[in-house]
């Protein structure tokens, strides 16, 4: 599969469309199984609150994966992702035990154009209007 976004069609500042991702408790349980991380703060409200959290929180890596998925959907090819890093997590994504869940808004923009049809993308993930990860950047190869 080839990337769908052409290098010639982007410039520094080009934004990928923002997307809202809904996270529910069942998603966290599935993710626990997928990554073998059964840390109780990701599924047990009593434990999460006992350590000072407001409720169960999403895995940081779940948020990273959501951001990467939005990016690769925009680029048009998961194999176009060449590099990805996050400096740190700045706040948790709190996931209530209801039928609504939590909404994380993923957005990004071209930060630098690189040789070889590559672009560096600055990614953002916001929960309740505030950043949840700092320094998230990816390098993708464009068509």
Coordinates of C-alpha atoms in Angstrom, one line a residue:
X1 CA 0.0 0.0 0.0
X2 CA 1.4 3.4 -0.9
X3 CA 1.0 6.6 1.1
X4 CA -1.9 8.7 -0.1
X5 CA -0.7 12.2 0.8
X6 CA 1.8 13.6 -1.7
X7 CA 4.9 15.3 -0.5
X8 CA 4.4 18.0 -3.0
X9 CA 0.9 18.7 -1.5
X10 CA 2.1 19.5 2.0
X11 CA 4.1 22.3 3.6
X12 CA 5.2 23.3 7.1
X13 CA 2.0 23.9 9.0
X14 CA -0.3 21.6 6.9
X15 CA -2.7 20.1 9.4
X16 CA -4.1 16.6 9.4
X17 CA -7.8 16.5 10.2
X18 CA -8.4 16.2 13.9
X19 CA -10.3 13.1 15.0
X20 CA -12.0 12.4 18.3
X21 CA -11.3 8.9 19.7
X22 CA -13.7 7.5 22.3
X23 CA -12.2 5.3 25.0
X24 CA -14.4 3.1 27.1
X25 CA -13.6 0.7 29.9
X26 CA -14.0 -2.3 27.6
X27 CA -11.4 -0.8 25.3
X28 CA -9.0 -0.7 28.2
X29 CA -9.7 -4.3 29.1
X30 CA -9.0 -5.4 25.6
X31 CA -5.8 -3.4 25.5
X32 CA -4.7 -5.0 28.8
X33 CA -4.9 -8.3 27.1
X34 CA -3.3 -7.2 23.9
X35 CA -0.2 -5.7 25.6
X36 CA -0.2 -8.0 28.7
X37 CA -0.3 -4.9 30.9
X38 CA -2.8 -5.7 33.6
X39 CA -1.8 -2.8 35.9
X40 CA -4.9 -2.4 38.1
X41 CA -5.2 1.4 37.6
X42 CA -6.3 0.7 34.0
X43 CA -9.3 -1.4 35.0
X44 CA -10.0 -1.3 38.7
X45 CA -11.7 1.9 40.0
X46 CA -11.1 1.0 43.7
X47 CA -7.3 0.6 43.1
X48 CA -7.1 3.7 40.9
X49 CA -8.7 5.9 43.5
X50 CA -6.7 4.3 46.3
X51 CA -3.5 5.7 44.7
X52 CA -4.9 9.1 44.2
X53 CA -6.3 8.9 40.7
X54 CA -9.8 10.3 40.1
X55 CA -10.8 7.0 38.3
X56 CA -9.5 4.3 36.0
X57 CA -7.0 5.7 33.5
X58 CA -6.1 4.7 29.9
X59 CA -2.7 3.3 29.3
X60 CA -0.3 5.9 27.9
X61 CA 0.6 3.5 25.1
X62 CA -3.1 3.3 24.3
X63 CA -3.1 7.0 23.6
X64 CA 0.1 6.7 21.6
X65 CA -1.4 4.0 19.5
X66 CA -4.6 6.0 18.9
X67 CA -2.5 9.0 17.7
X68 CA -0.4 6.8 15.4
X69 CA -3.6 5.3 13.9
X70 CA -5.0 8.7 13.2
X71 CA -1.7 9.7 11.5
X72 CA -1.4 6.6 9.4
X73 CA -5.0 6.8 8.4
X74 CA -4.3 10.4 7.1
X75 CA -1.1 9.4 5.3
X76 CA -2.9 6.4 3.8
X77 CA -0.4 3.7 4.7
X78 CA 0.6 2.3 8.1
X79 CA 4.0 1.3 6.6
X80 CA 4.7 5.0 5.9
X81 CA 5.4 5.5 9.6
X82 CA 9.2 5.6 10.0
X83 CA 9.8 7.0 13.5
X84 CA 7.6 7.9 16.4
X85 CA 8.4 9.2 19.9
X86 CA 6.7 10.9 22.9
X87 CA 8.8 12.8 25.4
X88 CA 6.4 12.3 28.3
X89 CA 2.8 12.0 29.4
X90 CA 1.5 15.2 30.9
X91 CA -1.8 14.1 32.4
X92 CA -3.9 10.9 32.4
X93 CA -7.0 10.1 30.3
X94 CA -9.6 9.3 32.9
X95 CA -12.1 6.8 31.7
X96 CA -15.4 6.7 33.6
X97 CA -17.5 3.5 34.0
X98 CA -20.5 4.7 31.9
X99 CA -21.8 4.3 28.4
X100 CA -20.0 7.4 27.2
X101 CA -16.3 6.9 28.1
X102 CA -13.6 9.5 27.5
X103 CA -13.0 11.5 24.4
X104 CA -9.4 12.2 23.2
X105 CA -8.9 14.6 20.4
X106 CA -6.0 13.7 18.1
X107 CA -4.5 16.3 15.8
X108 CA -1.3 17.1 14.1
X109 CA 0.6 19.2 11.7
X110 CA 3.7 19.1 9.5
X111 CA 6.5 20.5 11.5
X112 CA 9.4 19.9 9.0
X113 CA 9.9 18.7 5.5
X114 CA 12.8 16.3 5.2
X115 CA 14.6 14.8 2.2
X116 CA 13.4 11.5 0.6
X117 CA 9.7 12.6 0.6
X118 CA 9.6 12.5 4.4
X119 CA 7.9 14.8 6.8
X120 CA 8.1 15.3 10.5
X121 CA 4.7 15.6 12.1
X122 CA 4.0 17.1 15.5
X123 CA 1.1 15.1 17.1
X124 CA -1.2 16.3 19.8
X125 CA -3.6 14.3 22.0
X126 CA -6.0 16.4 24.2
X127 CA -8.4 15.2 26.9
X128 CA -10.8 17.7 28.3
X129 CA -9.0 20.4 26.3
X130 CA -5.6 19.8 27.8
X131 CA -2.5 18.0 26.3
X132 CA -1.9 14.4 27.5
X133 CA 1.4 13.8 25.9
X134 CA 4.3 16.2 25.3
X135 CA 6.8 16.2 22.5
X136 CA 5.0 13.6 20.3
X137 CA 6.6 13.5 16.9
X138 CA 6.5 11.2 14.0
X139 CA 8.4 10.9 10.7
X140 CA 6.4 9.6 7.7
X141 CA 7.3 8.9 4.1
X142 CA 4.8 10.6 1.8
X143 CA 3.9 9.7 -1.8

